[in-house]
Tab-separated table of C-alpha atoms and ligand atoms in Angstrom:
chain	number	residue	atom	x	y	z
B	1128	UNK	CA	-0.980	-0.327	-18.369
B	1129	UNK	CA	-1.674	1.120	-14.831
B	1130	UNK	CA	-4.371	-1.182	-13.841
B	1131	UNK	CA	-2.105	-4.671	-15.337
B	1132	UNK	CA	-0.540	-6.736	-12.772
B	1133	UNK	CA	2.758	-6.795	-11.517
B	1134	UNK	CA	4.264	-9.800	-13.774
B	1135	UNK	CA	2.735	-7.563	-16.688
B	1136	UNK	CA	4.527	-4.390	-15.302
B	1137	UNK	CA	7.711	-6.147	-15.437
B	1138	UNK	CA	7.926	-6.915	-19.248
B	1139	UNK	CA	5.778	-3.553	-20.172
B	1140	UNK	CA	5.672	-1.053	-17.725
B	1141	UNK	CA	7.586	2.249	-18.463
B	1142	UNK	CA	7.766	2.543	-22.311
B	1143	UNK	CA	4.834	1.909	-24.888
B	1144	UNK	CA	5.863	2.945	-28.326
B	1145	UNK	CA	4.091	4.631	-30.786
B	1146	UNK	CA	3.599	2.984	-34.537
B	1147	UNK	CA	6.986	2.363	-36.260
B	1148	UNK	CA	8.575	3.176	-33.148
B	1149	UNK	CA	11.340	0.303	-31.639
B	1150	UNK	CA	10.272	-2.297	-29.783
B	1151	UNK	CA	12.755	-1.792	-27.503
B	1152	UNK	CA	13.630	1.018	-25.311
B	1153	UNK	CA	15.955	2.975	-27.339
B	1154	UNK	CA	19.013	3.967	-25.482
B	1155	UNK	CA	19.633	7.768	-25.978
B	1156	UNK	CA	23.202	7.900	-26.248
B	1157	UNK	CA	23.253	11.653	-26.470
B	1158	UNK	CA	24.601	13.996	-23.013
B	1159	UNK	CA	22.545	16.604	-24.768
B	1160	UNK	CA	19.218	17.652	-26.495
B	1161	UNK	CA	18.696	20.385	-29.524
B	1162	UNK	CA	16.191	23.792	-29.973
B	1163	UNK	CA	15.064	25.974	-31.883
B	1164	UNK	CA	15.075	29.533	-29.672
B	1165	UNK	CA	17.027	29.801	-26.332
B	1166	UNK	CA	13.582	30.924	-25.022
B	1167	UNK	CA	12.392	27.331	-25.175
B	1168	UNK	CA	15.337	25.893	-23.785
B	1169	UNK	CA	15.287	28.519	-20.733
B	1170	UNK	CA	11.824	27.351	-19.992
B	1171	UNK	CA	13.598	24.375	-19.074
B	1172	UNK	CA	15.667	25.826	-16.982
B	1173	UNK	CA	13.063	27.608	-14.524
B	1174	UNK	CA	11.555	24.188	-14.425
B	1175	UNK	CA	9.102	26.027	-16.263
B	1176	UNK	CA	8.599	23.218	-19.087
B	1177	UNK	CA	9.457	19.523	-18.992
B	1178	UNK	CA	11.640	18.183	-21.679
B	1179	UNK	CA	15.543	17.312	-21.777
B	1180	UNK	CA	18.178	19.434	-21.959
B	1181	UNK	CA	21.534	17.409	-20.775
B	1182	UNK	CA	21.988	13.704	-19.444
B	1183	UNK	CA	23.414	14.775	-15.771
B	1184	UNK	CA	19.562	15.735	-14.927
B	1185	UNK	CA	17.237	13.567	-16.995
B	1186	UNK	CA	17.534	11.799	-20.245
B	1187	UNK	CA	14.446	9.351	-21.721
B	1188	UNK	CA	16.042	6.015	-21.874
B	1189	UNK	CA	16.592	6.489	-17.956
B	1190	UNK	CA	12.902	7.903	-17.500
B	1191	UNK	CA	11.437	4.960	-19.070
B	1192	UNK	CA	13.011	2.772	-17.110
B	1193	UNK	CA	12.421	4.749	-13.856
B	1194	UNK	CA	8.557	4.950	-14.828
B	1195	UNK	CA	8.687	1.422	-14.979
B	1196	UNK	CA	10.238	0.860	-11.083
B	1197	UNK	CA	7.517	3.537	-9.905
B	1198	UNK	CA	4.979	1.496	-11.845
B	1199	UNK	CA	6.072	-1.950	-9.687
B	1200	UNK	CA	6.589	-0.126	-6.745
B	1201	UNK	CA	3.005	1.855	-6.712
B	1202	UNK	CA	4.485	5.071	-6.694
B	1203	UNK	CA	4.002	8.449	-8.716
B	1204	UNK	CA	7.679	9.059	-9.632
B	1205	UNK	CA	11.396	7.697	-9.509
B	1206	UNK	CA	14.340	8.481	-10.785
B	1207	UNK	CA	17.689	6.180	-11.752
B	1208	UNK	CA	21.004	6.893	-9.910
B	1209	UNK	CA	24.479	5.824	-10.724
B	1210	UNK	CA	24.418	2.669	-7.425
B	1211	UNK	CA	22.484	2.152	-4.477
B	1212	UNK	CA	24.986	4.291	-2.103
B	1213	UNK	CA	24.089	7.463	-4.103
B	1214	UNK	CA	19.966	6.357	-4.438
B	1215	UNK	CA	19.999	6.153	-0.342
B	1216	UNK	CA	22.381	9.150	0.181
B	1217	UNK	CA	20.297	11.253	-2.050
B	1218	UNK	CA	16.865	10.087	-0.646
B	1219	UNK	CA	17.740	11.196	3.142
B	1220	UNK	CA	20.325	14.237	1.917
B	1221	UNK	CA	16.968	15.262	0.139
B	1222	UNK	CA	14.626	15.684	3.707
B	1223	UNK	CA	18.063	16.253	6.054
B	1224	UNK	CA	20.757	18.775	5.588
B	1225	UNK	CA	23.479	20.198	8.172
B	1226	UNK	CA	21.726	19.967	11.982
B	1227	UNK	CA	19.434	17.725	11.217
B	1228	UNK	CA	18.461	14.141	13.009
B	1229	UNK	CA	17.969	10.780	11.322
B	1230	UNK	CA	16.407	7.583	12.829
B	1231	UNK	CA	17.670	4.271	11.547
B	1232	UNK	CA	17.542	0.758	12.109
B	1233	UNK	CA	20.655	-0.377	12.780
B	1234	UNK	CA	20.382	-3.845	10.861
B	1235	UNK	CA	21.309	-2.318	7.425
B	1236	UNK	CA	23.961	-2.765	4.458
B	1237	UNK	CA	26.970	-2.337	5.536
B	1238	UNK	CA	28.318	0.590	3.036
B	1239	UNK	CA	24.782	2.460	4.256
B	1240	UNK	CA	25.876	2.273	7.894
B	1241	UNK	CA	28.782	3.446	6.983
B	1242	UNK	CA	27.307	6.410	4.812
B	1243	UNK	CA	25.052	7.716	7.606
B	1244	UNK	CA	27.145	7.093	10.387
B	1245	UNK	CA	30.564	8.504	9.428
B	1246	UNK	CA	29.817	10.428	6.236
B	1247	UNK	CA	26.483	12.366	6.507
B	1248	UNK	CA	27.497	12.899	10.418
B	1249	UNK	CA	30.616	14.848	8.951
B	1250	UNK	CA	27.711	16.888	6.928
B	1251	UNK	CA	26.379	17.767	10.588
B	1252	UNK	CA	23.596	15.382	10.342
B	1253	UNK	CA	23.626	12.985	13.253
B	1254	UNK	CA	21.667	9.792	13.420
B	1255	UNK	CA	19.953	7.644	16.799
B	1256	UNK	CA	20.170	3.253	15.412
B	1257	UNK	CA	17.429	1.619	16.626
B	1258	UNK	CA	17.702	-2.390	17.068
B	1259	UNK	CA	14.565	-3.271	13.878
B	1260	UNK	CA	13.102	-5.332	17.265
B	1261	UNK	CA	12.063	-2.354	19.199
B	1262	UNK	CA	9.807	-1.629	21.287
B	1263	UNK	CA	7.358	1.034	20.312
B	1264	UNK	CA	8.674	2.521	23.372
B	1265	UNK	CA	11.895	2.725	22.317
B	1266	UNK	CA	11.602	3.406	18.901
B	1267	UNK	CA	9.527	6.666	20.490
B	1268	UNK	CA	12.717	7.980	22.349
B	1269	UNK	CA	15.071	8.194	19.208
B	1270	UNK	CA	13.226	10.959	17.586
B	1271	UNK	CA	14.185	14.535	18.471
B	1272	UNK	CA	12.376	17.449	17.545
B	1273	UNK	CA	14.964	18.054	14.456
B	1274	UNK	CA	14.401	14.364	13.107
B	1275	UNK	CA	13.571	14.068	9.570
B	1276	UNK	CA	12.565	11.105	8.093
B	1277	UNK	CA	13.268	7.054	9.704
B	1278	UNK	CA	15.075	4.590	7.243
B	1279	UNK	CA	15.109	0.720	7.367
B	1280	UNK	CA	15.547	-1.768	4.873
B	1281	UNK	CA	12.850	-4.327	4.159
B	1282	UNK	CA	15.003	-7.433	4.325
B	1283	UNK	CA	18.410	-6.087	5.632
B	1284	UNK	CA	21.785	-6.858	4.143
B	1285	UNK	CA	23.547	-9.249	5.299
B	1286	UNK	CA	22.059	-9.889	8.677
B	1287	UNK	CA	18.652	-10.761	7.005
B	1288	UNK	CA	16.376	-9.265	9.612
B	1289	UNK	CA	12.673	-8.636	8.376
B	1290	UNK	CA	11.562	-5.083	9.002
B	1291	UNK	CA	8.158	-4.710	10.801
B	1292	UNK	CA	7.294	-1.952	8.402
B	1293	UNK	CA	3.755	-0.554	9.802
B	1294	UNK	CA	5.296	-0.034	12.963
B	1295	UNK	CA	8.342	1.743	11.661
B	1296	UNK	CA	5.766	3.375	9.216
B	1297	UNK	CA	3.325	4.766	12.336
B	1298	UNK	CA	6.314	5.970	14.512
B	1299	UNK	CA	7.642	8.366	11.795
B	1300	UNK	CA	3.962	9.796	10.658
B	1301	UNK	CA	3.309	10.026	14.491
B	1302	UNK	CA	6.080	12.586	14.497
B	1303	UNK	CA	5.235	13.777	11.125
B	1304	UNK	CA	8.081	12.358	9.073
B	1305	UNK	CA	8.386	9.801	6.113
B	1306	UNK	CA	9.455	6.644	6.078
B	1307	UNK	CA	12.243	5.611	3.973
B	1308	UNK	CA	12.613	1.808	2.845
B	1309	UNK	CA	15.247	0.267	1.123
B	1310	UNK	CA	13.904	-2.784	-0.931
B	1311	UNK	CA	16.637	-4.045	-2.741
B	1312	UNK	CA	16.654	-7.616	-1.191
B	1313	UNK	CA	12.663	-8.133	-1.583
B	1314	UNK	CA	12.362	-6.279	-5.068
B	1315	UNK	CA	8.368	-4.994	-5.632
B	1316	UNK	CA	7.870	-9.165	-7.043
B	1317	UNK	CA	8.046	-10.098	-3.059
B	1318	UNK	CA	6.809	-6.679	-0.909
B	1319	UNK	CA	5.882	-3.220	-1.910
B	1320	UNK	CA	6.417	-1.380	0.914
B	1321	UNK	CA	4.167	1.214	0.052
B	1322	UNK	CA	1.215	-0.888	0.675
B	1323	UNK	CA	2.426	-1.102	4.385
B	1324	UNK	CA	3.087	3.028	4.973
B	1325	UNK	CA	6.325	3.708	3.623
B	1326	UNK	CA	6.828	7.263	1.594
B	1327	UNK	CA	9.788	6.489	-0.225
B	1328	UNK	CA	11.385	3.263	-1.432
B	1329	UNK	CA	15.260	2.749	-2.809
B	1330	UNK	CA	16.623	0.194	-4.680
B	1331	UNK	CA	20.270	-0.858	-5.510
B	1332	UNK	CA	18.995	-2.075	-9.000
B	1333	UNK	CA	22.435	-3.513	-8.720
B	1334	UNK	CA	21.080	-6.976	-6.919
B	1335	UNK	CA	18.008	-8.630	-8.339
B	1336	UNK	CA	16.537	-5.888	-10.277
B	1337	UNK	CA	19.548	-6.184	-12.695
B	1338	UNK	CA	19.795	-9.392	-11.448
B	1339	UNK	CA	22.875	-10.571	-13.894
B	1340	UNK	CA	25.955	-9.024	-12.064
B	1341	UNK	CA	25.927	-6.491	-15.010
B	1342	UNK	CA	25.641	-2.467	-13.776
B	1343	UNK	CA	25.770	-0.908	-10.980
B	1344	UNK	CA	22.715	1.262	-10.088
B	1345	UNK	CA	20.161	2.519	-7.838
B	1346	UNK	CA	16.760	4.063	-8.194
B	1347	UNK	CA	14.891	6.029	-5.347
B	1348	UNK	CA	11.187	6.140	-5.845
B	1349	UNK	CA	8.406	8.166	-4.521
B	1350	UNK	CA	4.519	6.873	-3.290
B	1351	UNK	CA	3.482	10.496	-3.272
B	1352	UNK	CA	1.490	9.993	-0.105
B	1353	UNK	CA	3.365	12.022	1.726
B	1354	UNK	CA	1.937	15.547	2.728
B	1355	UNK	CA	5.103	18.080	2.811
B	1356	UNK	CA	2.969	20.788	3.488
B	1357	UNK	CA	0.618	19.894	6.711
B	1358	UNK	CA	4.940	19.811	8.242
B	1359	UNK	CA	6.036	22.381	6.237
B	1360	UNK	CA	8.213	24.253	9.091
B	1361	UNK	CA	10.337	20.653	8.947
B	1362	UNK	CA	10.836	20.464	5.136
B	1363	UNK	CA	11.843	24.157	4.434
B	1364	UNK	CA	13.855	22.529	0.869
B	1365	UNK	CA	10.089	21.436	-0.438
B	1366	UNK	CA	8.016	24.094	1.354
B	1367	UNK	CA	9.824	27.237	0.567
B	1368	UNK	CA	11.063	28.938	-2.488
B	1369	UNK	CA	14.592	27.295	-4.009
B	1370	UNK	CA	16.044	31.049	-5.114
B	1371	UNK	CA	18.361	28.129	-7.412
B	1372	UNK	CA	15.044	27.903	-9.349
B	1373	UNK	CA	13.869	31.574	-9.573
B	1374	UNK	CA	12.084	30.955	-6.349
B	1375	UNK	CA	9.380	27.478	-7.224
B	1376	UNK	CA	8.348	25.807	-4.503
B	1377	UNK	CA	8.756	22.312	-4.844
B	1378	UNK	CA	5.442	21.236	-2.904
B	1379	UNK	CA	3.404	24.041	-4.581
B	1380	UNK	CA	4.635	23.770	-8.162
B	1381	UNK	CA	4.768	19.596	-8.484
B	1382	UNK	CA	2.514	18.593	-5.749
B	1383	UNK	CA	2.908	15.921	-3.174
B	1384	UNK	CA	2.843	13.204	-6.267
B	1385	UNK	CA	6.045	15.184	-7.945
B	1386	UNK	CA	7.879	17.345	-5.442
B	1387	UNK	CA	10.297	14.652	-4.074
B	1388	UNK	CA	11.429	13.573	-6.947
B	1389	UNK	CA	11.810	16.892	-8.722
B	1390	UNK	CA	13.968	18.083	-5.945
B	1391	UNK	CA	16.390	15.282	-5.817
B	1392	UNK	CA	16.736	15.455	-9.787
B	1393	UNK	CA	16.514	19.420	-10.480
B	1394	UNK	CA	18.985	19.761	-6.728
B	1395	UNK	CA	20.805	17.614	-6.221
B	1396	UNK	CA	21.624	15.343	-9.363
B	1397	UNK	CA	22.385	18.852	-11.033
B	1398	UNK	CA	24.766	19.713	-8.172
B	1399	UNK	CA	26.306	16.083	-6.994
B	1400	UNK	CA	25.920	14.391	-10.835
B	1401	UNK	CA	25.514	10.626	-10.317
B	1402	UNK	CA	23.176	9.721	-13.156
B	1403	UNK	CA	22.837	6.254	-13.960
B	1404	UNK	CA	24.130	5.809	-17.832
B	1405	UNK	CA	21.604	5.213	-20.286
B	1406	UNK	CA	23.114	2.322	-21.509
B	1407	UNK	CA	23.479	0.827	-18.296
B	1408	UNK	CA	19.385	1.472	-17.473
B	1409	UNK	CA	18.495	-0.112	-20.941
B	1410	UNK	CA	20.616	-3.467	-19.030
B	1411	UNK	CA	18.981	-2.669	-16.081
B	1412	UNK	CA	15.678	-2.836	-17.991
B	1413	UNK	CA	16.133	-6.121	-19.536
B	1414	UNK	CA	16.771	-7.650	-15.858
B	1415	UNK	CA	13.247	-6.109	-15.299
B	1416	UNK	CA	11.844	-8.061	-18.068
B	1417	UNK	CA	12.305	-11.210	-16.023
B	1418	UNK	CA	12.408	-9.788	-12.274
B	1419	UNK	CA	9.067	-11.544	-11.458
B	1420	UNK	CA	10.469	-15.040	-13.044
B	1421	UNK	CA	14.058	-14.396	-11.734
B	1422	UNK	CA	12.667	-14.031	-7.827
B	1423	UNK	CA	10.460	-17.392	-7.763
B	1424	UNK	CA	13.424	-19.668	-8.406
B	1425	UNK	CA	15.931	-17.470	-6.569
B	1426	UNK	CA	13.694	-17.855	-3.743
B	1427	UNK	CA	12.668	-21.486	-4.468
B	1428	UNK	CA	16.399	-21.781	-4.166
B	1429	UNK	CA	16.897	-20.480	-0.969
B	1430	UNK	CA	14.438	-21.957	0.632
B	1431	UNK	CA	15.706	-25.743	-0.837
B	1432	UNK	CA	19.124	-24.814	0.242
B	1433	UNK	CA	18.471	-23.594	4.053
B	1434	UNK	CA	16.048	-26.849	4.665
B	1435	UNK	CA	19.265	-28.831	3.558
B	1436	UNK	CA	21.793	-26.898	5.809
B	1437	UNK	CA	19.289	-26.810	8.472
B	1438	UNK	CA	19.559	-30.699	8.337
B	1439	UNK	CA	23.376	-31.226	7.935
B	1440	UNK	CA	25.434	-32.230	10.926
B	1441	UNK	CA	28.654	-29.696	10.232
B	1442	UNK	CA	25.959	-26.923	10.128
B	1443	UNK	CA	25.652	-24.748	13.888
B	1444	UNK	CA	23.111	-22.330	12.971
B	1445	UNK	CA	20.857	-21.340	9.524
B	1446	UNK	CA	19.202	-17.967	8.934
B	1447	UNK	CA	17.094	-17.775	6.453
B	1448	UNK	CA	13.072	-16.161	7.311
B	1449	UNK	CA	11.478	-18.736	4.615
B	1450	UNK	CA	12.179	-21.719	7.553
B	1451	UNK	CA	9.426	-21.937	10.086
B	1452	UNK	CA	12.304	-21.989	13.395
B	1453	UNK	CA	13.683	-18.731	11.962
B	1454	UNK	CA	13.344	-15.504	14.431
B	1455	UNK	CA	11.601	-13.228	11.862
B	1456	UNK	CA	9.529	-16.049	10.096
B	1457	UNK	CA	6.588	-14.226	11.422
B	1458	UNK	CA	7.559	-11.132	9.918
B	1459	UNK	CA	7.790	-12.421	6.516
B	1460	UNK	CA	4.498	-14.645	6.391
B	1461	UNK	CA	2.612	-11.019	6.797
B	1462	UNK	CA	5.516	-9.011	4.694
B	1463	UNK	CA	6.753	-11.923	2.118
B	1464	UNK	CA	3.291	-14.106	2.147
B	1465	UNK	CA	5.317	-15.239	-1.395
B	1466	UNK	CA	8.988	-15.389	-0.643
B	1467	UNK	CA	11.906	-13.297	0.813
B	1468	UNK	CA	14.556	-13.506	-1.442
B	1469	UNK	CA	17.937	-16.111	-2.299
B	1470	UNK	CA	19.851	-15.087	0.053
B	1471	UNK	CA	20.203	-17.886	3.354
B	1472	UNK	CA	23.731	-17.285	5.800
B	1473	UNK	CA	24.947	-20.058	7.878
B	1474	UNK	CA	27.227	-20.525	11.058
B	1475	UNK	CA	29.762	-23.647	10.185
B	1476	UNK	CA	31.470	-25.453	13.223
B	1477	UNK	CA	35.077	-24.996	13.358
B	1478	UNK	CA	35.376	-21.124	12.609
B	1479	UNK	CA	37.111	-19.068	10.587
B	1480	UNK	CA	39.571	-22.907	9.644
B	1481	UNK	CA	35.867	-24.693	8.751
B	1482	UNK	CA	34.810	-21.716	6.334
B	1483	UNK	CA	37.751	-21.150	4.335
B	1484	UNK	CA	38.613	-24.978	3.181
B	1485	UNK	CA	34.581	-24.918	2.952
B	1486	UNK	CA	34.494	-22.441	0.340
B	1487	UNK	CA	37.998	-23.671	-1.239
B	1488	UNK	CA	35.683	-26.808	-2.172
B	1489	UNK	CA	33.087	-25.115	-3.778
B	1490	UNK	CA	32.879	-25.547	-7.462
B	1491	UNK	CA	29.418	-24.428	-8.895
B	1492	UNK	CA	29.313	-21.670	-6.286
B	1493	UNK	CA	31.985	-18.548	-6.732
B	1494	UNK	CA	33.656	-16.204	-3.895
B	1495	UNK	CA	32.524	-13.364	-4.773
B	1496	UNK	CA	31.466	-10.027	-2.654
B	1497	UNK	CA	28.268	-9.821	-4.704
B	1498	UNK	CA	24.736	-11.048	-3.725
B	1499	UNK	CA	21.277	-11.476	-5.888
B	1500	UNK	CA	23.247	-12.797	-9.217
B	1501	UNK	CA	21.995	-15.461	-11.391
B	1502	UNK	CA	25.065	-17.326	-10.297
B	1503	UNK	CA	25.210	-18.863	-6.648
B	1504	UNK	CA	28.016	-17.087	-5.019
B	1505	UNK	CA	29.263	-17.314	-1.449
B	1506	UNK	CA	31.331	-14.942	1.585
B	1507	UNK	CA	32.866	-15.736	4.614
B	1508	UNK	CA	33.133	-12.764	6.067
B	1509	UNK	CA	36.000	-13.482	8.299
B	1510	UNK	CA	38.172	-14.024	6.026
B	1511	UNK	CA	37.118	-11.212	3.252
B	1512	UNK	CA	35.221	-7.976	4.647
B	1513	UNK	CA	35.542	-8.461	8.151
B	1514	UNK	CA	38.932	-10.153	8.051
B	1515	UNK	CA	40.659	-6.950	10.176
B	1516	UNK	CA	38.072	-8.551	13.135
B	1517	UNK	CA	39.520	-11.008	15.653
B	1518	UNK	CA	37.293	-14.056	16.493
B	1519	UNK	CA	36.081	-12.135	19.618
B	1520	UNK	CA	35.147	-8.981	17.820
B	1521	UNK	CA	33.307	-11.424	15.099
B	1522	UNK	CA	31.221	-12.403	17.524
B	1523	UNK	CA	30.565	-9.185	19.158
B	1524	UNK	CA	29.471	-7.845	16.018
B	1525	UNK	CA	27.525	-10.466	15.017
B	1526	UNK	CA	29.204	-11.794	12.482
B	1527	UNK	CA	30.709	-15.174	13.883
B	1528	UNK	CA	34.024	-16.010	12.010
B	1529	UNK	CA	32.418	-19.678	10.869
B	1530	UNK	CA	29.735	-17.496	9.178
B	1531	UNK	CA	28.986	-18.013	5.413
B	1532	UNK	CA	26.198	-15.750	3.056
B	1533	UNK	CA	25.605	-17.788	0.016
B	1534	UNK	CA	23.398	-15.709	-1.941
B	1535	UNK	CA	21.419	-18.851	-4.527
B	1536	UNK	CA	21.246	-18.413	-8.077
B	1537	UNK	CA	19.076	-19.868	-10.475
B	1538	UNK	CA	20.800	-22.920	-11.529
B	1539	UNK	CA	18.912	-26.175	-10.465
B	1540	UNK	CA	18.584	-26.897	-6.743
B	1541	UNK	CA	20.011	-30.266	-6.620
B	1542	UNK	CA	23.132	-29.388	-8.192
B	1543	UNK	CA	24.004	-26.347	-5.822
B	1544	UNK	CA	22.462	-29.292	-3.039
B	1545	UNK	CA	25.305	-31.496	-3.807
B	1546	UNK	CA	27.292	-28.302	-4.516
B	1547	UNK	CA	27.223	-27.544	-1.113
B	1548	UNK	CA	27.468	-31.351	0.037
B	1549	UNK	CA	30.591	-32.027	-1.474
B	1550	UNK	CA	32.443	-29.023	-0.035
B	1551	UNK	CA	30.821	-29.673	3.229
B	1552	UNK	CA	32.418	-33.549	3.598
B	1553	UNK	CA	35.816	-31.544	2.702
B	1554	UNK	CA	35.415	-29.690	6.620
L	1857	LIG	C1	24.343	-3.351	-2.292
L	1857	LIG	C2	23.383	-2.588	-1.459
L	1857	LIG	C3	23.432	-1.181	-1.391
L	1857	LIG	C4	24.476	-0.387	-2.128
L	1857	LIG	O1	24.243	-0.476	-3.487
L	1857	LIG	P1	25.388	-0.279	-4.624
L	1857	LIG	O2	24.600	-0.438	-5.871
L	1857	LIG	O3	26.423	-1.336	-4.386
L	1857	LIG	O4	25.931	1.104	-4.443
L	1857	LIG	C5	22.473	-0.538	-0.639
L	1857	LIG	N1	21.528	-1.221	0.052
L	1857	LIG	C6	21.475	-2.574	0.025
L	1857	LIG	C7	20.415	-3.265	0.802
L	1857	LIG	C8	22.390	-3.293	-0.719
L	1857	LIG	O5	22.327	-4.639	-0.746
C-alpha cells in the first residue's frame, strides 16, 4: 500500500486485514491488554518489546488510524491525541521544556497563540512571533541560541495567510532545528508539508479530517528526516538516556524514523494522558475514507462563493488565496497548485450592525464557532469571540467588526450562492 496514491491511502491506508478478519477497523474498546508471565508484560515496560498494555499509551484501533495519517502525510510515524490543542502542545513540549525558546509565526489559531504565549511561557518557555511575511532577515534575528524548533501553520486559522514553508523550513535547519507545521486547514489531499522541509506535521483531525463536526481530535506526525543526533547538545530528551525508561535513548534505540514519536507517546501521553478514544478514531477514520472527495467540493465551494462576494456591492473586502487579487495567491499556486481549503472571510460595510442582521438572515448556513464541517457555517467575530473588543481594537487586531468567516460545506454551490444573496439584500 506504500507506493498507492493518496486518494487510495485515504480509503486503505493504515489497516489491511488478514483472512476472516473485519472489514472494518475494529474498535478496541478495552483500556487494557492480557499475558501470560509478568516477564512479557515488563518487556513492555522498558520499551523493550512493542505490544499494548493500557489505552492511555497506545491501543490498535488508534494505531491504525494514526498509520494511516503518517501514510498521507509521508511520514514514518504518528500518533492520535485527544484535540488539536494537546497534538500542538505535545509536539513543541516534546523538543522545548523550562528555559527554552520557540519561534512562531504569529498568524496562527487563536487557542495556539494562546497556548504558547500565556501557557507554555508560564512553563518557562518563552517564544519570539514572527509576521509569516518576513524577511529572511528578520526571521534570522528571532532565533536565540536556546531556540528549539519554529512552528507555523500551513494555511492559518482564521486570518488565512499561506505559509511560505521552504523558507520557514531553511531558517530552522540553518540553526539546526525542526520545523513544525500545523496542517489542519490544507489536510495532506491539498499540501504535504513534508515535501517542502517540514519535520513534523499536526493536525486537529477535528476540521476536515473528521470532516462531519463529530470528535474532537488531533494527531501529530513525524517525516523522520530529522537528524536529532548531528544537534544532540540541543535535544538532551532524545539524545540522552530517559532514567524513566531504565536509561534508552530515544535517538539510539528508535532511530530518527521512530524517536519523536516514541517520546511523545512513552513521555508524555503516559504522564499528561490525552489519548484520543478509540471509538472516536474509528469516526475519525471514516471521515478519512472520503477526505480526498470531501476537500474538492469544499474547495470548489469556496472558491464559487468568494468570486460571488468578490462581485457583490455590500461586500468591502474578500480573503480567500484561491482568487487571483488575493495577497498570498502566489503562495498557494506553488503550495495549493489544487486548492486551499472552504474556508473564504469577508469584510461587510456597515460593521458590527451589517454582520449581525447578515447572519440573522442566513438560513442554509448555521452560527456556529466551528469551521471545515460538511455544513456551511458562519462567525462574526465581533459579535461572538472577539465581542469583549471595541470597534477600534477590532481593527487593530485585525479583525474588523464587519468581518464574517463562513467556512463552505458541501451542499451545492448555488444554493449557499443564493444563501448568501438573500441574507445579503436583508443589510
Ligand atoms: C481548531 C484548530 C486547532 C485546535 O484544535 P482542537 O481540535 O479544537 O483542539 C489547532 N490548530 C488549528 C489550525 C485549528 O483550526
Amino acid at each position: 500500500m506504500q507506493n498507492c496514491d493518496l486518494d487510495t491511502l485515504c480509503v486503505q491506508g493504515g489497516y489491511t486485514p488478514g483472512n476472516g478478519e473485519p472489514r472494518q477497523i475494529p474498535i478496541v474498546q478495552s483500556t487494557t491488554f492480557k499475558y501470560e508471565t509478568g516477564e512479557d508484560m515488563g518487556k513492555l515496560f522498558d520499551l523493550e518489546a512493542s505490544g499494548y498494555f493500557y489505552t492511555r499509551l497506545q491501543n490498535p484501533t488508534n494505531d491504525a488510524v494514526a498509520a494511516k495519517i503518517a501514510a498521507l502525510e509521508g511520514g514514518t510515524a504518528a500518533m492520535l491525541t485527544s484535540s488539536g490543542q494537546a497534538a500542538n502542545f505535545f509536539a513543541l513540549f516534546n523538543l522545548a521544556g523550562c528555559g527554552d525558546h520557540i519561534v512562531a509565526s504569529s498568524s496562527i489559531y487563536g487557542g495556539t497563540f494562546n497556548l504558547i504565549s500565556v501557557t507554555m511561557a508560564r512553563m518557562g518557555i518563552e517564544v519570539t512571533f514572527v509576521s509569516p511575511d518576513c524577511t529572511d532577515a528578520e526571521l534570522d534575528a528571532a532565533f536565540r541560541e536556546n531556540t528549539k524548533c519554529v512552528f507555523g501553520e500551513t494555511i492559518a486559522n482564521p486570518a488565512l495567510t499561506v505559509l511560505d514553508i521552504e523558507q520557514f523550513a531553511r531558517a530552522a535547519h540553518a540553526h539546526g532545528v525542526p520545523l513544525i507545521v500545523d496542517n489542519t486547514f490544507a489536510t495532506p489531499v491539498n499540501c504535504r508539508p513534508f515535501e517542502w522541509g517540514a519535520d513534523i506535521v499536526t493536525h486537529s483531525t477535528t476540521k476536515y479530517m473528521d470532516g462531519h463536526g463529530a470528535a474532537v481530535g488531533g494527531a501529530i506526525v513525524d517525516s523522520g528526516r530529522f537528524d536529532w543526533m548531528a544537534h544532540a547538545e540541543k535535544f538532551p530528551g532524545l539524545c540522552t538516556p530517559d532514567e524513566s525508561y531504565h536509561g534508552i535513548t530515544y535517538a539510539e534505540k528508535f532511530g530518527q524514523a521512530g524517536a519523536f514519536i516514541t517520546k511523545c507517546t512513552a513521555q508524555l501521553m503516559r504522564d499528561f494522558g490525552s489519548i484520543q478514544s478509540p471509538q472516536h478514531a474509528f469516526y475519525l477514520n471514516l471521515g478519512l475514507e472520503s477526505l480526498h472527495v470531501r476537500m474538492a467540493r469544499h474547495c470548489e465551494n469556496g472558491q464559487a462563493v468568494a468570486e460571488f462576494l468578490q462581485s457583490h456591492p455590500k461586500v468591502k473586502h474578500v480573503s480567500y488565496c484561491g482568487l487571483p487579487g488575493d495577497p498570498y495567491h502566489a503562495r498557494a499556486q506553488k503550495y495549493l497548485p489544487h486548492g486551499s481549503c472552504g474556508v473564504v472571510s469577508f469584510e461587510l460595510r456597515g460593521g458590527r450592525e451589517a454582520a449581525s442582521r447578515f447572519l440573522n438572515s442566513l438560513r442554509l448556513a448555521a452560527i456556529e464557532t466551528h469551521v471545515a464541517d460538511a455544513r456551511t457555517c458562519c462567525l462574526n467575530p465581533a459579535s461572538t469571540t472577539h465581542r469583549q473588543m471595541t470597534d477600534a481594537q477590532l481593527a487593530a487586531a485585525g479583525v474588523p467588526a464587519g468581518l464574517v468567516r463562513v467556512s463552505c460545506g458541501l451542499e451545492s454551490a448555488a444554493d449557499l450562492i443564493a444563501d448568501l444573496s438573500q441574507a445579503l439584500e436583508k443589510v
